[in-house]
Amino acid sequence: MGILIQHGTVVNADSTVQVDVLIEGEKIAAVGADLPADGHTLVDATGLLVMPGGIDVHTHLDMPFGGTTSADDYLTGTRAAAIGGTTAVIDFALQSRGHTLAEALATWDAKAVGNACVDYSLHMAITDLGPNFETLDEMQAMLDRGVSTFKLFMAYPNVLMIDDGLMFRVFQRAAKLNALCLIHAENGSAIDVVVAQTLAAGHTAPVWHALSRSTRAEAEATHRAIALADMAGATVYIVHLSNEDSLRELKHAQERGVRALAETCTQYLVLSLEEQMPDESFEAAKYVFTPPLREKKNQARLWEALADGALCVVSTDHCPFRFGDQKSLGKDDFTKIPNGGPGIENRMQLMWHFGVNAGLISPERFVALTAAEPARVFGMDSKGAIAVGKDADILLWDPKADYTISSATQAMATDYSMFEGWQVKGNVARVFSRGELIVDAGRFIGEPGRGKFLKRRANAGELF
Ligand SMILES: [Zn+2]
């Protein structure tokens, strides 16, 4: 006996049709018109959209940063994800300098096990190749364990940044292994000079974090990362692309046939430097993340790129810190504000309201950006579509539901929302994860720890 979802409208990345969906066990067993009831548990989805559960490919749960740790651990973070309609996340394991990738994987796995409420996977952030480039040889071992993507930082010198030569070596090895490389593209060396000069001039307020990290610094690194990946024959994915300057570099490369992909994040689509950081008040620390908020004029270009395909994924870069006792570490010095914002719970609502309702993207494109492309790009063959044989990660979405976003009612562990008081139309009605109803009436009803580690396939060569 299964679960039969009746009378709903199934939206996939390539179609919208009125069909029923049968779940058997953890999988989708049938999709078709008027499927027989046959003693199945019936779910009436009249007036609802039936879509693949969201996949957020860029989160930082339980992550150490600047002497503190991101406020959501795997339990609260993935529970908030589920409530917001996201049924899989890819988080980042971070290699500590002088340590192996295997150690990083063990550390992050321990954070997730027993806590994850939805399925999860990991990217591996490489920060140290070792004196004899031993780390390169460890990349294959990561693929064997289902960690098929590698992240490199061009920002944060002396902490996370690796130089061009080392980055090029990783690209060469990734090309051989068919693995995708993710790049944080900002010119960290130049930014650090500007930051030092900014502080020396007496500018310490949060807005100066944004003002010291220019779009040119991001565009330069975007260009350089793509050029080096191209030289090495690797496929590259730029994370959190935030502005028009960087987008121009990406598009030029794509027009020449270079194998470059990119995501943007919800915050760059709906928040801006002018609106959220209008002055030197410390309130603006709520919006200190990297890359920073950009001028509002960039938003329209990003939406266009989501519609035309230059950008293929929307993630959150969810990296939450409480305002009261964590962001406040930087009260007198913006460089000490932990970088990141809470977003994992609101991605689907914001993309629907400001994307679909506003006519900027279609419902099918919404599914592509939030689920189908994340599954395809990141080698998760069992996810990302309402189709026979896929995991029954299913979102019942009410396009008419009104919802007010607020820290008072959110599941995320922060004491503020970046979207406080915003009213959106379109919200989660129910969420199934591998066939199990885990969210109903806005509440998570699954068991913490039920989320499984998702092994992903190296597939960079198939992406173009
Ligand atoms: Zn990030």
Tab-separated table of N, CA, C and O in Angstrom, residues 26-139:
chain	number	residue	atom	x	y	z
A	26	GLU	N	10.085	4.489	-0.491
A	26	GLU	CA	10.805	5.765	-0.571
A	26	GLU	C	10.768	6.373	-1.969
A	26	GLU	O	11.328	7.432	-2.193
A	27	LYS	N	10.119	5.683	-2.911
A	27	LYS	CA	10.234	6.095	-4.318
A	27	LYS	C	8.898	6.506	-4.926
A	27	LYS	O	7.833	6.125	-4.440
A	28	ILE	N	8.992	7.211	-6.023
A	28	ILE	CA	7.815	7.509	-6.835
A	28	ILE	C	7.586	6.296	-7.740
A	28	ILE	O	8.457	5.915	-8.532
A	29	ALA	N	6.409	5.680	-7.600
A	29	ALA	CA	6.135	4.429	-8.308
A	29	ALA	C	5.328	4.635	-9.579
A	29	ALA	O	5.406	3.819	-10.505
A	30	ALA	N	4.540	5.693	-9.614
A	30	ALA	CA	3.747	5.948	-10.816
A	30	ALA	C	3.377	7.419	-10.877
A	30	ALA	O	3.188	8.069	-9.846
A	31	VAL	N	3.280	7.928	-12.113
A	31	VAL	CA	2.804	9.283	-12.353
A	31	VAL	C	1.852	9.184	-13.534
A	31	VAL	O	2.235	8.690	-14.595
A	32	GLY	N	0.599	9.584	-13.334
A	32	GLY	CA	-0.334	9.466	-14.456
A	32	GLY	C	-1.716	9.957	-14.084
A	32	GLY	O	-2.019	10.184	-12.914
A	33	ALA	N	-2.552	10.096	-15.108
A	33	ALA	CA	-3.917	10.583	-14.885
A	33	ALA	C	-4.759	9.493	-14.241
A	33	ALA	O	-4.657	8.312	-14.606
A	34	ASP	N	-5.561	9.878	-13.269
A	34	ASP	CA	-6.552	8.990	-12.653
A	34	ASP	C	-5.987	7.632	-12.247
A	34	ASP	O	-6.522	6.587	-12.620
A	35	LEU	N	-4.919	7.626	-11.499
A	35	LEU	CA	-4.367	6.352	-10.998
A	35	LEU	C	-5.374	5.721	-10.042
A	35	LEU	O	-6.038	6.426	-9.278
A	36	PRO	N	-5.531	4.385	-10.066
A	36	PRO	CA	-6.514	3.727	-9.201
A	36	PRO	C	-6.177	3.865	-7.719
A	36	PRO	O	-5.003	3.793	-7.332
A	37	ALA	N	-7.218	4.046	-6.910
A	37	ALA	CA	-7.025	4.274	-5.477
A	37	ALA	C	-6.498	3.028	-4.756
A	37	ALA	O	-5.678	3.140	-3.828
A	38	ASP	N	-6.976	1.842	-5.151
A	38	ASP	CA	-6.381	0.569	-4.728
A	38	ASP	C	-6.043	0.418	-3.255
A	38	ASP	O	-5.083	-0.278	-2.914
A	39	GLY	N	-6.738	1.057	-2.388
A	39	GLY	CA	-6.417	0.927	-0.966
A	39	GLY	C	-5.240	1.775	-0.501
A	39	GLY	O	-4.787	1.630	0.632
A	40	HIS	N	-4.711	2.645	-1.386
A	40	HIS	CA	-3.618	3.530	-0.966
A	40	HIS	C	-4.142	4.614	-0.026
A	40	HIS	O	-5.328	4.943	-0.022
A	41	THR	N	-3.233	5.172	0.749
A	41	THR	CA	-3.574	6.365	1.522
A	41	THR	C	-3.732	7.514	0.533
A	41	THR	O	-2.847	7.766	-0.281
A	42	LEU	N	-4.860	8.196	0.600
A	42	LEU	CA	-5.126	9.244	-0.393
A	42	LEU	C	-4.773	10.624	0.167
A	42	LEU	O	-5.085	10.943	1.309
A	43	VAL	N	-4.097	11.410	-0.655
A	43	VAL	CA	-3.776	12.789	-0.306
A	43	VAL	C	-4.430	13.687	-1.349
A	43	VAL	O	-4.131	13.562	-2.542
A	44	ASP	N	-5.303	14.556	-0.912
A	44	ASP	CA	-5.998	15.441	-1.847
A	44	ASP	C	-5.163	16.706	-2.070
A	44	ASP	O	-4.985	17.500	-1.152
A	45	ALA	N	-4.672	16.854	-3.284
A	45	ALA	CA	-3.832	18.021	-3.602
A	45	ALA	C	-4.574	19.010	-4.499
A	45	ALA	O	-3.943	19.756	-5.254
A	46	THR	N	-5.878	19.032	-4.376
A	46	THR	CA	-6.676	19.993	-5.161
A	46	THR	C	-6.188	21.418	-4.896
A	46	THR	O	-6.040	21.824	-3.746
A	47	GLY	N	-5.902	22.127	-5.954
A	47	GLY	CA	-5.463	23.521	-5.831
A	47	GLY	C	-3.988	23.672	-5.491
A	47	GLY	O	-3.492	24.789	-5.373
A	48	LEU	N	-3.303	22.538	-5.330
A	48	LEU	CA	-1.879	22.603	-4.956
A	48	LEU	C	-0.979	22.202	-6.130
A	48	LEU	O	-1.393	21.459	-7.024
A	49	LEU	N	0.229	22.682	-6.083
A	49	LEU	CA	1.245	22.260	-7.040
A	49	LEU	C	2.083	21.159	-6.396
A	49	LEU	O	2.395	21.216	-5.205
A	50	VAL	N	2.409	20.163	-7.200
A	50	VAL	CA	3.198	19.024	-6.726
A	50	VAL	C	4.562	19.131	-7.398
A	50	VAL	O	4.678	18.965	-8.610
A	51	MET	N	5.584	19.461	-6.598
A	51	MET	CA	6.890	19.763	-7.183
A	51	MET	C	7.979	18.966	-6.461
A	51	MET	O	7.795	18.539	-5.315
A	52	PRO	N	9.129	18.761	-7.135
A	52	PRO	CA	10.228	18.099	-6.429
A	52	PRO	C	10.697	18.956	-5.258
A	52	PRO	O	10.736	20.186	-5.356
A	53	GLY	N	11.022	18.325	-4.145
A	53	GLY	CA	11.532	19.042	-2.988
A	53	GLY	C	12.747	19.869	-3.356
A	53	GLY	O	13.548	19.484	-4.207
A	54	GLY	N	12.887	21.008	-2.719
A	54	GLY	CA	14.007	21.890	-3.016
A	54	GLY	C	15.343	21.266	-2.624
A	54	GLY	O	15.421	20.429	-1.719
A	55	ILE	N	16.378	21.666	-3.341
A	55	ILE	CA	17.743	21.242	-3.006
A	55	ILE	C	18.577	22.508	-2.851
A	55	ILE	O	18.680	23.305	-3.792
A	56	ASP	N	19.118	22.709	-1.671
A	56	ASP	CA	19.966	23.879	-1.407
A	56	ASP	C	21.411	23.398	-1.407
A	56	ASP	O	21.844	22.701	-0.490
A	57	VAL	N	22.151	23.781	-2.432
A	57	VAL	CA	23.495	23.211	-2.634
A	57	VAL	C	24.591	24.000	-1.933
A	57	VAL	O	25.772	23.710	-2.109
A	58	HIS	N	24.209	24.998	-1.134
A	58	HIS	CA	25.243	25.844	-0.520
A	58	HIS	C	24.797	26.265	0.872
A	58	HIS	O	24.076	27.255	1.033
A	59	THR	N	25.193	25.480	1.873
A	59	THR	CA	24.864	25.814	3.265
A	59	THR	C	26.102	25.626	4.149
A	59	THR	O	27.036	24.903	3.790
A	60	HIS	N	26.088	26.286	5.294
A	60	HIS	CA	27.180	26.160	6.273
A	60	HIS	C	26.567	25.942	7.647
A	60	HIS	O	26.352	26.886	8.403
A	61	LEU	N	26.268	24.684	7.958
A	61	LEU	CA	25.680	24.347	9.253
A	61	LEU	C	26.793	24.003	10.229
A	61	LEU	O	27.771	23.339	9.854
A	62	ASP	N	26.643	24.454	11.464
A	62	ASP	CA	27.615	24.098	12.506
A	62	ASP	C	29.041	24.402	12.054
A	62	ASP	O	29.947	23.608	12.246
A	63	MET	N	29.210	25.598	11.456
A	63	MET	CA	30.526	25.924	10.890
A	63	MET	C	31.283	26.932	11.747
A	63	MET	O	30.758	27.991	12.065
A	64	PRO	N	32.518	26.601	12.111
A	64	PRO	CA	33.331	27.579	12.843
A	64	PRO	C	33.706	28.761	11.954
A	64	PRO	O	34.060	28.560	10.792
A	65	PHE	N	33.573	29.957	12.472
A	65	PHE	CA	33.983	31.151	11.718
A	65	PHE	C	34.292	32.267	12.705
A	65	PHE	O	33.459	32.608	13.539
A	66	GLY	N	35.488	32.817	12.605
A	66	GLY	CA	35.862	34.001	13.386
A	66	GLY	C	35.630	33.846	14.878
A	66	GLY	O	35.129	34.750	15.535
A	67	GLY	N	35.969	32.681	15.426
A	67	GLY	CA	35.884	32.501	16.872
A	67	GLY	C	34.506	32.121	17.375
A	67	GLY	O	34.274	32.035	18.578
A	68	THR	N	33.553	31.889	16.468
A	68	THR	CA	32.248	31.412	16.892
A	68	THR	C	31.794	30.336	15.899
A	68	THR	O	32.555	29.940	15.021
A	69	THR	N	30.565	29.849	16.051
A	69	THR	CA	30.076	28.765	15.195
A	69	THR	C	28.699	29.127	14.686
A	69	THR	O	27.872	29.655	15.446
A	70	SER	N	28.423	28.838	13.430
A	70	SER	CA	27.128	29.216	12.853
A	70	SER	C	25.989	28.680	13.719
A	70	SER	O	26.059	27.585	14.264
A	71	ALA	N	24.938	29.492	13.837
A	71	ALA	CA	23.918	29.275	14.867
A	71	ALA	C	23.067	28.031	14.637
A	71	ALA	O	22.568	27.432	15.588
A	72	ASP	N	22.879	27.654	13.376
A	72	ASP	CA	22.120	26.435	13.099
A	72	ASP	C	23.070	25.253	13.013
A	72	ASP	O	24.033	25.270	12.245
A	73	ASP	N	22.767	24.223	13.795
A	73	ASP	CA	23.486	22.971	13.601
A	73	ASP	C	22.705	22.130	12.585
A	73	ASP	O	21.748	22.610	11.970
A	74	TYR	N	23.090	20.876	12.428
A	74	TYR	CA	22.412	20.067	11.413
A	74	TYR	C	20.951	19.821	11.773
A	74	TYR	O	20.113	19.677	10.898
A	75	LEU	N	20.658	19.780	13.069
A	75	LEU	CA	19.257	19.552	13.457
A	75	LEU	C	18.401	20.770	13.117
A	75	LEU	O	17.454	20.689	12.335
A	76	THR	N	18.744	21.914	13.679
A	76	THR	CA	17.887	23.094	13.466
A	76	THR	C	17.947	23.561	12.011
A	76	THR	O	16.941	24.015	11.466
A	77	GLY	N	19.110	23.439	11.393
A	77	GLY	CA	19.263	23.917	10.006
A	77	GLY	C	18.477	23.085	9.013
A	77	GLY	O	17.773	23.628	8.149
A	78	THR	N	18.568	21.767	9.131
A	78	THR	CA	17.846	20.938	8.151
A	78	THR	C	16.354	20.879	8.480
A	78	THR	O	15.536	20.667	7.593
A	79	ARG	N	16.010	21.097	9.740
A	79	ARG	CA	14.581	21.178	10.085
A	79	ARG	C	13.970	22.448	9.472
A	79	ARG	O	12.878	22.413	8.891
A	80	ALA	N	14.702	23.545	9.574
A	80	ALA	CA	14.237	24.785	8.941
A	80	ALA	C	14.161	24.624	7.427
A	80	ALA	O	13.237	25.113	6.776
A	81	ALA	N	15.137	23.903	6.865
A	81	ALA	CA	15.112	23.632	5.425
A	81	ALA	C	13.838	22.903	5.058
A	81	ALA	O	13.123	23.296	4.123
A	82	ALA	N	13.520	21.847	5.810
A	82	ALA	CA	12.332	21.032	5.524
A	82	ALA	C	11.069	21.882	5.591
A	82	ALA	O	10.221	21.829	4.688
A	83	ILE	N	10.950	22.669	6.625
A	83	ILE	CA	9.757	23.513	6.796
A	83	ILE	C	9.614	24.479	5.624
A	83	ILE	O	8.508	24.803	5.199
A	84	GLY	N	10.738	24.886	5.073
A	84	GLY	CA	10.712	25.777	3.913
A	84	GLY	C	10.617	25.062	2.578
A	84	GLY	O	10.687	25.703	1.529
A	85	GLY	N	10.470	23.735	2.590
A	85	GLY	CA	10.280	22.999	1.341
A	85	GLY	C	11.539	22.448	0.704
A	85	GLY	O	11.522	22.009	-0.439
A	86	THR	N	12.622	22.457	1.449
A	86	THR	CA	13.893	21.944	0.930
A	86	THR	C	14.166	20.566	1.536
A	86	THR	O	14.197	20.420	2.765
A	87	THR	N	14.347	19.557	0.678
A	87	THR	CA	14.479	18.174	1.145
A	87	THR	C	15.884	17.604	0.968
A	87	THR	O	16.103	16.427	1.238
A	88	ALA	N	16.814	18.426	0.505
A	88	ALA	CA	18.216	17.992	0.477
A	88	ALA	C	19.110	19.225	0.518
A	88	ALA	O	18.765	20.254	-0.060
A	89	VAL	N	20.212	19.092	1.231
A	89	VAL	CA	21.178	20.186	1.276
A	89	VAL	C	22.575	19.631	0.978
A	89	VAL	O	22.844	18.452	1.224
A	90	ILE	N	23.397	20.492	0.408
A	90	ILE	CA	24.827	20.155	0.321
A	90	ILE	C	25.579	21.195	1.133
A	90	ILE	O	25.529	22.398	0.846
A	91	ASP	N	26.236	20.718	2.167
A	91	ASP	CA	26.992	21.562	3.080
A	91	ASP	C	28.479	21.463	2.686
A	91	ASP	O	28.843	20.721	1.775
A	92	PHE	N	29.311	22.224	3.381
A	92	PHE	CA	30.734	22.231	3.055
A	92	PHE	C	31.565	21.669	4.195
A	92	PHE	O	31.516	22.189	5.312
A	93	ALA	N	32.316	20.607	3.918
A	93	ALA	CA	33.358	20.183	4.849
A	93	ALA	C	34.593	21.016	4.535
A	93	ALA	O	34.913	21.246	3.373
A	94	LEU	N	35.258	21.470	5.577
A	94	LEU	CA	36.352	22.432	5.411
A	94	LEU	C	37.660	21.801	5.887
A	94	LEU	O	37.799	21.499	7.068
A	95	GLN	N	38.598	21.606	4.956
A	95	GLN	CA	39.911	21.078	5.351
A	95	GLN	C	40.637	22.107	6.210
A	95	GLN	O	40.740	23.276	5.832
A	96	SER	N	41.123	21.690	7.380
A	96	SER	CA	41.978	22.575	8.173
A	96	SER	C	43.395	22.439	7.649
A	96	SER	O	43.833	21.341	7.303
A	97	ARG	N	44.104	23.560	7.625
A	97	ARG	CA	45.477	23.503	7.111
A	97	ARG	C	46.311	22.536	7.946
A	97	ARG	O	46.216	22.501	9.163
A	98	GLY	N	47.104	21.721	7.246
A	98	GLY	CA	47.928	20.728	7.933
A	98	GLY	C	47.201	19.427	8.194
A	98	GLY	O	47.769	18.494	8.761
A	99	HIS	N	45.933	19.370	7.795
A	99	HIS	CA	45.142	18.153	8.013
A	99	HIS	C	44.640	17.605	6.673
A	99	HIS	O	44.671	18.281	5.655
A	100	THR	N	44.152	16.372	6.721
A	100	THR	CA	43.740	15.701	5.486
A	100	THR	C	42.269	15.984	5.171
A	100	THR	O	41.507	16.446	6.019
A	101	LEU	N	41.896	15.640	3.952
A	101	LEU	CA	40.489	15.738	3.561
A	101	LEU	C	39.657	14.716	4.336
A	101	LEU	O	38.515	14.993	4.722
A	102	ALA	N	40.257	13.544	4.573
A	102	ALA	CA	39.529	12.499	5.313
A	102	ALA	C	39.161	12.989	6.711
A	102	ALA	O	38.069	12.714	7.213
A	103	GLU	N	40.074	13.720	7.332
A	103	GLU	CA	39.769	14.270	8.667
A	103	GLU	C	38.611	15.259	8.591
A	103	GLU	O	37.726	15.263	9.449
A	104	ALA	N	38.627	16.097	7.557
A	104	ALA	CA	37.540	17.075	7.411
A	104	ALA	C	36.210	16.354	7.206
A	104	ALA	O	35.188	16.723	7.801
A	105	LEU	N	36.228	15.317	6.396
A	105	LEU	CA	34.993	14.576	6.123
A	105	LEU	C	34.462	13.931	7.405
A	105	LEU	O	33.262	13.987	7.692
A	106	ALA	N	35.358	13.372	8.188
A	106	ALA	CA	34.947	12.736	9.451
A	106	ALA	C	34.345	13.776	10.397
A	106	ALA	O	33.327	13.526	11.056
A	107	THR	N	34.968	14.943	10.450
A	107	THR	CA	34.475	16.005	11.334
A	107	THR	C	33.055	16.415	10.959
A	107	THR	O	32.179	16.539	11.817
A	108	TRP	N	32.827	16.629	9.659
A	108	TRP	CA	31.495	17.099	9.237
A	108	TRP	C	30.451	15.989	9.295
A	108	TRP	O	29.295	16.231	9.594
A	109	ASP	N	30.883	14.774	9.001
A	109	ASP	CA	29.957	13.660	9.095
A	109	ASP	C	29.432	13.526	10.530
A	109	ASP	O	28.247	13.301	10.755
A	110	ALA	N	30.319	13.725	11.490
A	110	ALA	CA	29.925	13.602	12.900
A	110	ALA	C	28.912	14.684	13.291
A	110	ALA	O	28.054	14.457	14.135
A	111	LYS	N	29.019	15.853	12.665
A	111	LYS	CA	28.060	16.919	12.962
A	111	LYS	C	26.663	16.520	12.476
A	111	LYS	O	25.646	16.879	13.083
A	112	ALA	N	26.616	15.799	11.353
A	112	ALA	CA	25.334	15.511	10.694
A	112	ALA	C	24.640	14.270	11.246
A	112	ALA	O	23.414	14.251	11.391
A	113	VAL	N	25.421	13.249	11.530
A	113	VAL	CA	24.822	11.970	11.919
A	113	VAL	C	23.981	12.132	13.185
A	113	VAL	O	24.419	12.729	14.168
A	114	GLY	N	22.760	11.609	13.141
A	114	GLY	CA	21.868	11.708	14.288
A	114	GLY	C	21.099	13.004	14.355
A	114	GLY	O	20.202	13.154	15.187
A	115	ASN	N	21.450	13.954	13.505
A	115	ASN	CA	20.801	15.267	13.535
A	115	ASN	C	20.021	15.614	12.279
A	115	ASN	O	18.985	16.269	12.350
A	116	ALA	N	20.560	15.218	11.116
A	116	ALA	CA	19.994	15.692	9.849
A	116	ALA	C	18.528	15.265	9.701
A	116	ALA	O	18.191	14.097	9.866
A	117	CYS	N	17.689	16.229	9.384
A	117	CYS	CA	16.246	15.968	9.218
A	117	CYS	C	15.884	15.711	7.759
A	117	CYS	O	14.808	15.202	7.473
A	118	VAL	N	16.753	16.127	6.838
A	118	VAL	CA	16.574	15.810	5.419
A	118	VAL	C	17.903	15.253	4.905
A	118	VAL	O	18.927	15.320	5.593
A	119	ASP	N	17.879	14.705	3.699
A	119	ASP	CA	19.106	14.144	3.137
A	119	ASP	C	20.143	15.243	2.933
A	119	ASP	O	19.810	16.389	2.653
A	120	TYR	N	21.378	14.858	3.071
A	120	TYR	CA	22.443	15.859	2.979
A	120	TYR	C	23.641	15.259	2.274
A	120	TYR	O	23.816	14.038	2.216
A	121	SER	N	24.461	16.141	1.733
A	121	SER	CA	25.717	15.726	1.135
A	121	SER	C	26.752	16.784	1.470
A	121	SER	O	26.432	17.782	2.124
A	122	LEU	N	27.969	16.558	1.043
A	122	LEU	CA	29.052	17.494	1.367
A	122	LEU	C	29.904	17.812	0.140
A	122	LEU	O	30.200	16.919	-0.663
A	123	HIS	N	30.259	19.072	0.006
A	123	HIS	CA	31.360	19.467	-0.855
A	123	HIS	C	32.613	19.457	0.021
A	123	HIS	O	32.528	19.678	1.228
A	124	MET	N	33.769	19.260	-0.578
A	124	MET	CA	35.012	19.320	0.188
A	124	MET	C	35.763	20.599	-0.167
A	124	MET	O	36.120	20.813	-1.328
A	125	ALA	N	36.001	21.451	0.830
A	125	ALA	CA	36.775	22.671	0.605
A	125	ALA	C	38.252	22.380	0.841
A	125	ALA	O	38.651	21.993	1.938
A	126	ILE	N	39.041	22.551	-0.197
A	126	ILE	CA	40.485	22.294	-0.114
A	126	ILE	C	41.203	23.601	0.213
A	126	ILE	O	41.050	24.596	-0.506
A	127	THR	N	41.974	23.590	1.306
A	127	THR	CA	42.685	24.806	1.711
A	127	THR	C	44.197	24.609	1.751
A	127	THR	O	44.943	25.557	1.940
A	128	ASP	N	44.654	23.381	1.596
A	128	ASP	CA	46.079	23.084	1.783
A	128	ASP	C	46.416	21.841	0.959
A	128	ASP	O	45.858	20.765	1.198
A	129	LEU	N	47.325	21.998	-0.006
A	129	LEU	CA	47.676	20.829	-0.833
A	129	LEU	C	48.773	19.987	-0.209
A	129	LEU	O	49.069	18.896	-0.688
A	130	GLY	N	49.401	20.482	0.883
A	130	GLY	CA	50.497	19.739	1.506
A	130	GLY	C	51.808	20.015	0.801
A	130	GLY	O	51.820	20.466	-0.343
A	131	PRO	N	52.945	19.737	1.478
A	131	PRO	CA	54.261	20.071	0.920
A	131	PRO	C	54.532	19.367	-0.413
A	131	PRO	O	55.250	19.890	-1.272
A	132	ASN	N	53.997	18.195	-0.597
A	132	ASN	CA	54.209	17.461	-1.851
A	132	ASN	C	52.901	17.224	-2.611
A	132	ASN	O	52.756	16.240	-3.324
A	133	PHE	N	51.968	18.092	-2.395
A	133	PHE	CA	50.669	18.026	-3.090
A	133	PHE	C	49.916	16.728	-2.799
A	133	PHE	O	49.197	16.192	-3.644
A	134	GLU	N	50.112	16.205	-1.576
A	134	GLU	CA	49.455	14.948	-1.212
A	134	GLU	C	47.934	15.043	-1.334
A	134	GLU	O	47.266	14.050	-1.624
A	135	THR	N	47.408	16.248	-1.074
A	135	THR	CA	45.952	16.401	-1.081
A	135	THR	C	45.355	16.030	-2.446
A	135	THR	O	44.239	15.509	-2.524
A	136	LEU	N	46.132	16.313	-3.512
A	136	LEU	CA	45.613	15.984	-4.847
A	136	LEU	C	45.281	14.503	-4.941
A	136	LEU	O	44.273	14.108	-5.528
A	137	ASP	N	46.132	13.690	-4.343
A	137	ASP	CA	45.911	12.237	-4.414
A	137	ASP	C	44.734	11.800	-3.550
A	137	ASP	O	44.189	10.713	-3.742
A	138	GLU	N	44.393	12.649	-2.608
A	138	GLU	CA	43.252	12.306	-1.750
A	138	GLU	C	41.914	12.591	-2.430
A	138	GLU	O	40.863	12.122	-1.960
A	139	MET	N	41.939	13.323	-3.508
A	139	MET	CA	40.677	13.691	-4.160
A	139	MET	C	39.927	12.449	-4.650
A	139	MET	O	38.702	12.360	-4.522
